[in-house]
mmCIF file of C-alpha atoms and ligand atoms in Angstrom:
data_model
loop_
_atom_site.group_PDB
_atom_site.id
_atom_site.type_symbol
_atom_site.label_atom_id
_atom_site.label_comp_id
_atom_site.label_asym_id
_atom_site.label_seq_id
_atom_site.Cartn_x
_atom_site.Cartn_y
_atom_site.Cartn_z
ATOM 1 C CA UNK A 1 0.021 -0.007 -0.005
ATOM 2 C CA UNK A 2 1.255 3.394 -0.913
ATOM 3 C CA UNK A 3 1.299 6.126 1.634
ATOM 4 C CA UNK A 4 0.517 8.699 -1.079
ATOM 5 C CA UNK A 5 -2.777 6.917 -1.719
ATOM 6 C CA UNK A 6 -3.601 6.966 1.962
ATOM 7 C CA UNK A 7 -2.676 10.605 2.274
ATOM 8 C CA UNK A 8 -5.058 11.298 -0.618
ATOM 9 C CA UNK A 9 -7.748 9.319 1.129
ATOM 10 C CA UNK A 10 -7.209 11.198 4.327
ATOM 11 C CA UNK A 11 -7.437 14.566 2.609
ATOM 12 C CA UNK A 12 -10.706 13.560 0.966
ATOM 13 C CA UNK A 13 -11.985 12.248 4.246
ATOM 14 C CA UNK A 14 -11.107 15.476 6.039
ATOM 15 C CA UNK A 15 -12.837 17.613 3.411
ATOM 16 C CA UNK A 16 -15.947 15.485 3.432
ATOM 17 C CA UNK A 17 -16.145 15.559 7.263
ATOM 18 C CA UNK A 18 -15.682 19.330 7.438
ATOM 19 C CA UNK A 19 -18.205 20.156 4.769
ATOM 20 C CA UNK A 20 -20.661 17.722 6.293
ATOM 21 C CA UNK A 21 -20.125 19.451 9.680
ATOM 22 C CA UNK A 22 -21.082 22.812 8.194
ATOM 23 C CA UNK A 23 -24.497 21.459 7.395
ATOM 24 C CA UNK A 24 -25.192 20.204 10.870
ATOM 25 C CA UNK A 25 -27.760 22.510 12.490
ATOM 26 C CA UNK A 26 -28.982 20.602 15.515
ATOM 27 C CA UNK A 27 -27.211 19.274 18.574
ATOM 28 C CA UNK A 28 -28.723 15.839 18.093
ATOM 29 C CA UNK A 29 -27.327 15.588 14.540
ATOM 30 C CA UNK A 30 -23.978 16.802 15.770
ATOM 31 C CA UNK A 31 -23.617 13.621 17.878
ATOM 32 C CA UNK A 32 -24.416 11.551 14.790
ATOM 33 C CA UNK A 33 -21.702 13.350 12.934
ATOM 34 C CA UNK A 34 -19.244 12.626 15.708
ATOM 35 C CA UNK A 35 -19.999 8.928 15.679
ATOM 36 C CA UNK A 36 -19.726 8.927 11.877
ATOM 37 C CA UNK A 37 -16.357 10.722 11.572
ATOM 38 C CA UNK A 38 -14.623 10.240 14.895
ATOM 39 C CA UNK A 39 -16.166 7.027 16.230
ATOM 40 C CA UNK A 40 -14.657 3.554 16.417
ATOM 41 C CA UNK A 41 -16.076 2.584 13.061
ATOM 42 C CA UNK A 42 -15.276 5.812 11.357
ATOM 43 C CA UNK A 43 -13.268 5.864 8.058
ATOM 44 C CA UNK A 44 -10.479 7.546 9.998
ATOM 45 C CA UNK A 45 -10.176 4.604 12.310
ATOM 46 C CA UNK A 46 -10.279 2.326 9.328
ATOM 47 C CA UNK A 47 -7.431 4.244 7.706
ATOM 48 C CA UNK A 48 -5.248 3.884 10.747
ATOM 49 C CA UNK A 49 -5.879 0.132 10.629
ATOM 50 C CA UNK A 50 -4.120 0.076 7.309
ATOM 51 C CA UNK A 51 -0.926 0.956 9.138
ATOM 52 C CA UNK A 52 0.269 -2.656 9.032
ATOM 53 C CA UNK A 53 0.308 -2.736 5.264
ATOM 54 C CA UNK A 54 2.809 0.133 5.089
ATOM 55 C CA UNK A 55 6.544 0.193 4.959
ATOM 56 C CA UNK A 56 8.023 0.599 8.446
ATOM 57 C CA UNK A 57 9.325 4.105 7.836
ATOM 58 C CA UNK A 58 5.926 5.243 6.562
ATOM 59 C CA UNK A 59 4.039 4.109 9.601
ATOM 60 C CA UNK A 60 4.881 7.048 11.953
ATOM 61 C CA UNK A 61 4.157 9.388 9.076
ATOM 62 C CA UNK A 62 0.700 7.970 8.671
ATOM 63 C CA UNK A 63 0.187 7.942 12.467
ATOM 64 C CA UNK A 64 1.059 11.607 12.564
ATOM 65 C CA UNK A 65 -1.260 12.441 9.709
ATOM 66 C CA UNK A 66 -4.143 10.550 11.202
ATOM 67 C CA UNK A 67 -3.663 12.245 14.528
ATOM 68 C CA UNK A 68 -3.486 15.624 12.859
ATOM 69 C CA UNK A 69 -6.777 15.002 10.991
ATOM 70 C CA UNK A 70 -8.403 13.601 14.089
ATOM 71 C CA UNK A 71 -7.336 16.616 16.199
ATOM 72 C CA UNK A 72 -8.562 18.983 13.570
ATOM 73 C CA UNK A 73 -11.942 17.272 13.281
ATOM 74 C CA UNK A 74 -12.217 17.138 17.049
ATOM 75 C CA UNK A 75 -11.546 20.880 17.354
ATOM 76 C CA UNK A 76 -14.034 21.599 14.518
ATOM 77 C CA UNK A 77 -16.592 19.472 16.363
ATOM 78 C CA UNK A 78 -16.074 21.393 19.661
ATOM 79 C CA UNK A 79 -16.401 24.695 17.817
ATOM 80 C CA UNK A 80 -19.589 23.647 16.014
ATOM 81 C CA UNK A 81 -21.001 22.387 19.298
ATOM 82 C CA UNK A 82 -20.263 25.704 21.021
ATOM 83 C CA UNK A 83 -21.798 27.634 18.183
ATOM 84 C CA UNK A 84 -24.967 25.580 18.245
ATOM 85 C CA UNK A 85 -25.316 25.967 21.990
ATOM 86 C CA UNK A 86 -24.731 29.699 21.744
ATOM 87 C CA UNK A 87 -27.378 30.016 19.057
ATOM 88 C CA UNK A 88 -29.883 27.985 21.065
ATOM 89 C CA UNK A 89 -29.291 30.219 24.072
ATOM 90 C CA UNK A 90 -29.766 33.375 22.013
ATOM 91 C CA UNK A 91 -33.001 32.020 20.655
ATOM 92 C CA UNK A 92 -34.185 31.252 24.150
ATOM 93 C CA UNK A 93 -33.287 34.760 25.352
ATOM 94 C CA UNK A 94 -35.074 36.291 22.450
ATOM 95 C CA UNK A 95 -38.181 34.246 23.198
ATOM 96 C CA UNK A 96 -38.100 35.081 26.892
ATOM 97 C CA UNK A 97 -37.335 38.814 26.506
ATOM 98 C CA UNK A 98 -39.815 41.306 27.858
ATOM 99 C CA UNK A 99 -40.752 44.330 25.799
ATOM 100 C CA UNK A 100 -40.821 47.072 28.402
ATOM 101 C CA UNK A 101 -42.302 49.524 25.891
ATOM 102 C CA UNK A 102 -45.470 47.406 25.475
ATOM 103 C CA UNK A 103 -48.510 49.253 27.009
ATOM 104 C CA UNK A 104 -50.027 47.501 30.038
ATOM 105 C CA UNK A 105 -53.391 45.794 29.932
ATOM 106 C CA UNK A 106 -55.834 48.095 31.700
ATOM 107 C CA UNK A 107 -57.704 46.655 34.702
ATOM 108 C CA UNK A 108 -61.254 47.869 35.206
ATOM 109 C CA UNK A 109 -61.768 49.399 38.597
ATOM 110 C CA UNK A 110 -64.767 48.339 40.605
ATOM 111 C CA UNK A 111 -67.116 50.945 41.987
ATOM 112 C CA UNK A 112 -69.378 51.176 44.974
ATOM 113 C CA UNK A 113 -73.052 51.018 44.014
ATOM 114 C CA UNK A 114 -74.410 54.597 44.112
ATOM 115 C CA UNK A 115 -77.015 53.644 46.727
ATOM 116 C CA UNK A 116 -74.462 51.957 49.002
ATOM 117 C CA UNK A 117 -72.176 54.917 48.449
ATOM 118 C CA UNK A 118 -74.795 57.488 49.484
ATOM 119 C CA UNK A 119 -75.860 55.496 52.520
ATOM 120 C CA UNK A 120 -72.231 55.276 53.722
ATOM 121 C CA UNK A 121 -71.733 58.955 53.021
ATOM 122 C CA UNK A 122 -74.776 59.887 55.067
ATOM 123 C CA UNK A 123 -73.672 57.553 57.850
ATOM 124 C CA UNK A 124 -70.231 59.236 57.904
ATOM 125 C CA UNK A 125 -71.785 62.702 58.179
ATOM 126 C CA UNK A 126 -73.850 61.685 61.231
ATOM 127 C CA UNK A 127 -71.039 59.646 62.786
ATOM 128 C CA UNK A 128 -69.025 62.880 62.571
ATOM 129 C CA UNK A 129 -71.755 64.605 64.549
ATOM 130 C CA UNK A 130 -71.584 62.002 67.308
ATOM 131 C CA UNK A 131 -74.466 59.742 66.272
ATOM 132 C CA UNK A 132 -74.272 55.976 66.517
ATOM 133 C CA UNK A 133 -75.623 53.640 63.915
ATOM 134 C CA UNK A 134 -78.210 50.983 64.720
ATOM 135 C CA UNK A 135 -80.123 48.425 62.667
ATOM 136 C CA UNK A 136 -83.427 46.737 63.336
ATOM 137 C CA UNK A 137 -85.676 43.915 62.100
ATOM 138 C CA UNK A 138 -87.417 44.104 58.714
ATOM 139 C CA UNK A 139 -90.169 41.844 60.016
ATOM 140 C CA UNK A 140 -91.757 44.063 62.599
ATOM 141 C CA UNK A 141 -94.762 43.976 64.912
ATOM 142 C CA UNK A 142 -97.823 46.139 64.388
ATOM 143 C CA UNK A 143 -97.107 47.451 67.865
ATOM 144 C CA UNK A 144 -93.661 48.891 67.032
ATOM 145 C CA UNK A 145 -94.373 49.880 63.425
ATOM 146 C CA UNK A 146 -97.642 51.643 64.310
ATOM 147 C CA UNK A 147 -99.080 51.635 67.798
ATOM 148 C CA UNK A 148 -96.023 52.828 69.729
ATOM 149 C CA UNK A 149 -95.660 55.550 67.149
ATOM 150 C CA UNK A 150 -99.050 56.945 67.968
ATOM 151 C CA UNK A 151 -100.882 55.213 65.119
ATOM 152 C CA UNK A 152 -103.705 53.184 66.719
ATOM 153 C CA UNK A 153 -105.330 50.322 64.839
ATOM 154 C CA UNK A 154 -108.221 52.311 63.365
ATOM 155 C CA UNK A 155 -106.216 55.494 62.810
ATOM 156 C CA UNK A 156 -106.660 57.095 59.354
ATOM 157 C CA UNK A 157 -102.899 57.757 59.199
ATOM 158 C CA UNK A 158 -102.440 54.043 58.443
ATOM 159 C CA UNK A 159 -103.787 54.787 54.972
ATOM 160 C CA UNK A 160 -100.635 56.804 54.333
ATOM 161 C CA UNK A 161 -98.630 53.557 54.202
ATOM 162 C CA UNK A 162 -99.946 50.491 52.430
ATOM 163 C CA UNK A 163 -98.668 47.637 54.470
ATOM 164 C CA UNK A 164 -97.599 44.043 53.691
ATOM 165 C CA UNK A 165 -99.135 42.133 56.648
ATOM 166 C CA UNK A 166 -97.743 38.671 57.395
ATOM 167 C CA UNK A 167 -100.218 37.991 60.223
ATOM 168 C CA UNK A 168 -102.506 40.253 62.238
ATOM 169 C CA UNK A 169 -99.541 41.235 64.422
ATOM 170 C CA UNK A 170 -96.551 40.806 62.078
ATOM 171 C CA UNK A 171 -95.776 42.865 59.056
ATOM 172 C CA UNK A 172 -92.900 44.029 56.863
ATOM 173 C CA UNK A 173 -91.964 47.347 58.376
ATOM 174 C CA UNK A 174 -93.197 50.288 56.316
ATOM 175 C CA UNK A 175 -90.677 52.705 57.842
ATOM 176 C CA UNK A 176 -87.546 52.707 59.996
ATOM 177 C CA UNK A 177 -89.367 54.767 62.649
ATOM 178 C CA UNK A 178 -90.137 51.692 64.867
ATOM 179 C CA UNK A 179 -86.391 51.765 65.639
ATOM 180 C CA UNK A 180 -86.981 55.038 67.469
ATOM 181 C CA UNK A 181 -88.935 53.129 70.041
ATOM 182 C CA UNK A 182 -86.649 50.090 70.093
ATOM 183 C CA UNK A 183 -83.628 52.326 70.541
ATOM 184 C CA UNK A 184 -85.147 54.309 73.387
ATOM 185 C CA UNK A 185 -86.239 51.120 75.149
ATOM 186 C CA UNK A 186 -82.692 49.735 74.762
ATOM 187 C CA UNK A 187 -80.991 52.897 76.029
ATOM 188 C CA UNK A 188 -83.345 54.021 78.791
ATOM 189 C CA UNK A 189 -82.515 55.859 81.095
ATOM 190 C CA UNK A 190 -79.345 56.937 79.352
ATOM 191 C CA UNK A 191 -79.107 60.280 77.551
ATOM 192 C CA UNK A 192 -78.375 61.575 75.080
ATOM 193 C CA UNK A 193 -79.879 59.189 72.616
ATOM 194 C CA UNK A 194 -78.267 60.001 69.283
ATOM 195 C CA UNK A 195 -78.791 57.396 66.621
ATOM 196 C CA UNK A 196 -79.327 56.923 62.914
ATOM 197 C CA UNK A 197 -80.887 53.781 61.517
ATOM 198 C CA UNK A 198 -80.434 52.807 57.881
ATOM 199 C CA UNK A 199 -82.458 49.925 56.581
ATOM 200 C CA UNK A 200 -84.892 48.504 54.058
ATOM 201 C CA UNK A 201 -88.590 49.151 54.288
ATOM 202 C CA UNK A 202 -91.594 47.788 52.338
ATOM 203 C CA UNK A 203 -94.861 49.194 50.970
ATOM 204 C CA UNK A 204 -97.635 47.825 48.845
ATOM 205 C CA UNK A 205 -96.908 50.265 46.054
ATOM 206 C CA UNK A 206 -96.872 49.843 42.318
ATOM 207 C CA UNK A 207 -93.279 50.243 41.143
ATOM 208 C CA UNK A 208 -92.743 53.270 38.925
ATOM 209 C CA UNK A 209 -90.138 55.964 38.325
ATOM 210 C CA UNK A 210 -90.397 57.302 41.895
ATOM 211 C CA UNK A 211 -91.934 54.352 43.887
ATOM 212 C CA UNK A 212 -90.647 50.935 44.832
ATOM 213 C CA UNK A 213 -92.257 48.228 46.971
ATOM 214 C CA UNK A 214 -88.916 47.819 48.694
ATOM 215 C CA UNK A 215 -86.669 50.777 49.349
ATOM 216 C CA UNK A 216 -84.416 52.286 52.037
ATOM 217 C CA UNK A 217 -84.832 54.799 54.726
ATOM 218 C CA UNK A 218 -82.434 56.381 57.175
ATOM 219 C CA UNK A 219 -84.047 57.282 60.498
ATOM 220 C CA UNK A 220 -82.561 59.803 62.887
ATOM 221 C CA UNK A 221 -83.340 60.296 66.569
ATOM 222 C CA UNK A 222 -81.999 62.588 69.219
ATOM 223 C CA UNK A 223 -83.339 62.614 72.804
ATOM 224 C CA UNK A 224 -82.036 64.632 75.749
ATOM 225 C CA UNK A 225 -83.077 67.375 78.084
ATOM 226 C CA UNK A 226 -83.654 70.668 76.324
ATOM 227 C CA UNK A 227 -83.715 69.456 72.682
ATOM 228 C CA UNK A 228 -85.387 72.087 70.552
ATOM 229 C CA UNK A 229 -86.612 72.476 66.974
ATOM 230 C CA UNK A 230 -83.549 74.699 66.277
ATOM 231 C CA UNK A 231 -81.358 71.709 67.065
ATOM 232 C CA UNK A 232 -83.226 69.778 64.409
ATOM 233 C CA UNK A 233 -82.810 72.497 61.873
ATOM 234 C CA UNK A 234 -79.136 73.000 62.628
ATOM 235 C CA UNK A 235 -78.420 69.304 62.382
ATOM 236 C CA UNK A 236 -80.218 68.957 59.061
ATOM 237 C CA UNK A 237 -78.529 72.016 57.697
ATOM 238 C CA UNK A 238 -75.116 70.557 58.558
ATOM 239 C CA UNK A 239 -76.213 67.341 56.871
ATOM 240 C CA UNK A 240 -77.395 69.149 53.727
ATOM 241 C CA UNK A 241 -74.154 71.135 53.403
ATOM 242 C CA UNK A 242 -72.037 67.968 53.860
ATOM 243 C CA UNK A 243 -73.927 65.960 51.234
ATOM 244 C CA UNK A 244 -74.996 68.618 48.727
ATOM 245 C CA UNK A 245 -72.454 71.385 49.161
ATOM 246 C CA UNK A 246 -71.465 74.216 51.528
ATOM 247 C CA UNK A 247 -73.862 76.742 49.936
ATOM 248 C CA UNK A 248 -76.882 74.623 50.898
ATOM 249 C CA UNK A 249 -79.769 75.746 53.097
ATOM 250 C CA UNK A 250 -82.806 73.905 54.453
ATOM 251 C CA UNK A 251 -86.418 75.004 54.654
ATOM 252 C CA UNK A 252 -89.005 73.523 56.999
ATOM 253 C CA UNK A 253 -92.635 73.402 55.946
ATOM 254 C CA UNK A 254 -95.412 72.434 58.420
ATOM 255 C CA UNK A 255 -96.641 68.885 57.901
ATOM 256 C CA UNK A 256 -98.181 65.965 59.749
ATOM 257 C CA UNK A 257 -96.714 62.743 61.075
ATOM 258 C CA UNK A 258 -98.489 60.928 63.963
ATOM 259 C CA UNK A 259 -95.228 60.421 65.884
ATOM 260 C CA UNK A 260 -93.959 64.003 65.756
ATOM 261 C CA UNK A 261 -95.449 67.282 66.982
ATOM 262 C CA UNK A 262 -94.881 69.669 65.410
ATOM 263 C CA UNK A 263 -93.992 67.936 62.144
ATOM 264 C CA UNK A 264 -92.249 69.305 59.120
ATOM 265 C CA UNK A 265 -91.274 68.418 55.614
ATOM 266 C CA UNK A 266 -87.751 69.518 54.916
ATOM 267 C CA UNK A 267 -86.490 70.952 51.634
ATOM 268 C CA UNK A 268 -83.044 71.752 50.309
ATOM 269 C CA UNK A 269 -82.138 74.195 47.530
ATOM 270 C CA UNK A 270 -82.765 72.472 44.216
ATOM 271 C CA UNK A 271 -79.632 70.545 43.318
ATOM 272 C CA UNK A 272 -80.260 70.900 39.579
ATOM 273 C CA UNK A 273 -80.805 74.681 39.353
ATOM 274 C CA UNK A 274 -79.341 75.891 42.657
ATOM 275 C CA UNK A 275 -82.623 77.497 43.562
ATOM 276 C CA UNK A 276 -83.311 79.357 40.302
ATOM 277 C CA UNK A 277 -86.318 77.163 39.452
ATOM 278 C CA UNK A 278 -86.400 74.303 36.914
ATOM 279 C CA UNK A 279 -88.288 71.212 35.845
ATOM 280 C CA UNK A 280 -86.842 69.075 38.675
ATOM 281 C CA UNK A 281 -88.070 71.411 41.473
ATOM 282 C CA UNK A 282 -91.250 72.282 39.567
ATOM 283 C CA UNK A 283 -89.968 75.888 39.461
ATOM 284 C CA UNK A 284 -90.054 76.373 43.271
ATOM 285 C CA UNK A 285 -86.260 76.343 43.719
ATOM 286 C CA UNK A 286 -86.668 73.814 46.560
ATOM 287 C CA UNK A 287 -86.751 70.071 46.756
ATOM 288 C CA UNK A 288 -88.199 67.977 49.528
ATOM 289 C CA UNK A 289 -85.740 65.477 50.934
ATOM 290 C CA UNK A 290 -87.131 64.256 54.252
ATOM 291 C CA UNK A 291 -89.756 64.300 56.964
ATOM 292 C CA UNK A 292 -88.981 65.414 60.519
ATOM 293 C CA UNK A 293 -90.349 66.784 63.708
ATOM 294 C CA UNK A 294 -90.212 66.907 67.500
ATOM 295 C CA UNK A 295 -90.823 63.470 68.950
ATOM 296 C CA UNK A 296 -94.435 63.240 70.117
ATOM 297 C CA UNK A 297 -94.786 63.156 73.962
ATOM 298 C CA UNK A 298 -96.820 59.937 73.639
ATOM 299 C CA UNK A 299 -93.889 58.260 71.850
ATOM 300 C CA UNK A 300 -91.342 59.443 74.447
ATOM 301 C CA UNK A 301 -93.511 58.333 77.320
ATOM 302 C CA UNK A 302 -94.361 55.034 75.733
ATOM 303 C CA UNK A 303 -90.661 54.224 75.297
ATOM 304 C CA UNK A 304 -89.853 55.233 78.860
ATOM 305 C CA UNK A 305 -88.495 58.774 78.525
ATOM 306 C CA UNK A 306 -90.617 61.156 80.681
ATOM 307 C CA UNK A 307 -91.871 63.765 78.254
ATOM 308 C CA UNK A 308 -92.050 66.440 80.971
ATOM 309 C CA UNK A 309 -88.324 66.192 81.337
ATOM 310 C CA UNK A 310 -86.986 65.041 77.990
ATOM 311 C CA UNK A 311 -87.604 66.152 74.459
ATOM 312 C CA UNK A 312 -86.261 65.016 71.118
ATOM 313 C CA UNK A 313 -86.305 65.343 67.416
ATOM 314 C CA UNK A 314 -86.531 62.722 64.716
ATOM 315 C CA UNK A 315 -86.255 62.593 60.965
ATOM 316 C CA UNK A 316 -86.557 60.101 58.185
ATOM 317 C CA UNK A 317 -85.068 60.275 54.742
ATOM 318 C CA UNK A 318 -84.942 58.140 51.601
ATOM 319 C CA UNK A 319 -81.374 57.524 50.425
ATOM 320 C CA UNK A 320 -82.698 56.499 46.946
ATOM 321 C CA UNK A 321 -84.135 59.934 46.509
ATOM 322 C CA UNK A 322 -80.932 61.599 47.709
ATOM 323 C CA UNK A 323 -78.797 59.497 45.404
ATOM 324 C CA UNK A 324 -81.098 60.300 42.459
ATOM 325 C CA UNK A 325 -80.864 64.015 43.166
ATOM 326 C CA UNK A 326 -77.123 64.019 43.754
ATOM 327 C CA UNK A 327 -76.231 61.837 40.779
ATOM 328 C CA UNK A 328 -78.962 62.938 38.339
ATOM 329 C CA UNK A 329 -80.673 59.523 38.164
ATOM 330 C CA UNK A 330 -84.247 59.992 36.954
ATOM 331 C CA UNK A 331 -85.821 56.606 37.571
ATOM 332 C CA UNK A 332 -85.584 54.838 40.951
ATOM 333 C CA UNK A 333 -85.677 51.496 39.211
ATOM 334 C CA UNK A 334 -82.200 52.147 37.767
ATOM 335 C CA UNK A 335 -80.908 51.862 41.325
ATOM 336 C CA UNK A 336 -82.149 48.211 41.504
ATOM 337 C CA UNK A 337 -81.483 46.959 37.980
ATOM 338 C CA UNK A 338 -77.666 46.805 38.236
ATOM 339 C CA UNK A 339 -77.110 47.839 34.622
ATOM 340 C CA UNK A 340 -73.376 47.911 34.328
ATOM 341 C CA UNK A 341 -73.568 50.870 31.907
ATOM 342 C CA UNK A 342 -74.909 52.966 34.776
ATOM 343 C CA UNK A 343 -72.774 51.436 37.558
ATOM 344 C CA UNK A 344 -69.484 51.794 35.636
ATOM 345 C CA UNK A 345 -69.907 55.528 35.528
ATOM 346 C CA UNK A 346 -69.422 55.599 39.312
ATOM 347 C CA UNK A 347 -65.857 54.288 39.111
ATOM 348 C CA UNK A 348 -65.013 57.586 37.422
ATOM 349 C CA UNK A 349 -67.167 59.967 39.492
ATOM 350 C CA UNK A 350 -66.361 58.641 42.928
HETATM 351 N N1 DAH B 401 -91.491 57.424 58.804
HETATM 352 C C1 DAH B 401 -91.855 58.491 57.903
HETATM 353 C C2 DAH B 401 -92.315 57.898 56.570
HETATM 354 O O1 DAH B 401 -91.946 56.796 56.290
HETATM 355 C C3 DAH B 401 -90.726 59.473 57.705
HETATM 356 C C4 DAH B 401 -90.503 60.209 58.916
HETATM 357 C C5 DAH B 401 -91.154 61.428 59.116
HETATM 358 C C6 DAH B 401 -89.631 59.817 59.903
HETATM 359 C C7 DAH B 401 -90.965 62.237 60.212
HETATM 360 C C8 DAH B 401 -89.456 60.589 61.038
HETATM 361 C C9 DAH B 401 -90.117 61.793 61.194
HETATM 362 O O2 DAH B 401 -88.633 60.210 62.032
HETATM 363 O O3 DAH B 401 -89.875 62.562 62.261
HETATM 364 O O4 DAH B 401 -92.931 58.526 55.844
#
């Protein structure tokens, strides 16, 4: 065997191996390449096996050549492997990279329901004036809802409130006023009594734009020695300013409620026109927002507070009406329908 021939073979082998290596693009195939060109059964190994057929002086020459080619292929292999790994890493970095210039996904903010919101706002105003908050039963007795409030069984004032009766004695409360009596009974003989009572009430009314068979009231009650009508007016004026604005004023008109004497209906300056006169206030410049009065002596005495020593004022308001005025909602039913188009507006306003 001629060493020239083998040298020729080796050169061809080297070229083939290197050009085949250039085409390898995946790590897995790189291992195949190594087995093929550097493995035990590779042509290179086979060439070195031909050593025995050579003249003695040619053998080290061939050994050197084979080693040279093997080293070169080995280095080329390492280099290709490094390159592939580097490229894979770069691809992974590119895939994992975060584009910090990408605009965020907006999250919608929740909003308090306008009715909940106004009730809490009113509660806060009265808490700030030293009132406590109490709650009472929605299923009430005829005695607390009517009789203790100076409305006897055959009294014509019962016609003012169409009642859902459950039995002869039990009913769905038509007003939060029974909590006046319950609160006084609970607190007697302590003074001052200073409480507000938010809660749901029920009436046998047809639902329309201004009526609902189930709605809310907030009752207020103050009892102490020397409580006067001017205390009532001052308290309500502070309330009106806090909820509707510092320029507000209240106006009391004589009215009738069986459990107060004297009784009044209370107006604030029209929220829509600021008193100038408009459709909302029927061109009077004033809007009625609540009923009030001095607690009737019969109610005080019935609940334990001696009316010759103590006096008090009470008021009752409808938070639905106040929310509608404040937020310009024209139909009370919108407060119960939970239409997201309405409710979402309150995440911006509030
Ligand atoms: N309870 C009355 C109603 O539902 C409202 C009311 C009026 C409450 C005068 C009061 C008051 O405490 O003093 O129509």
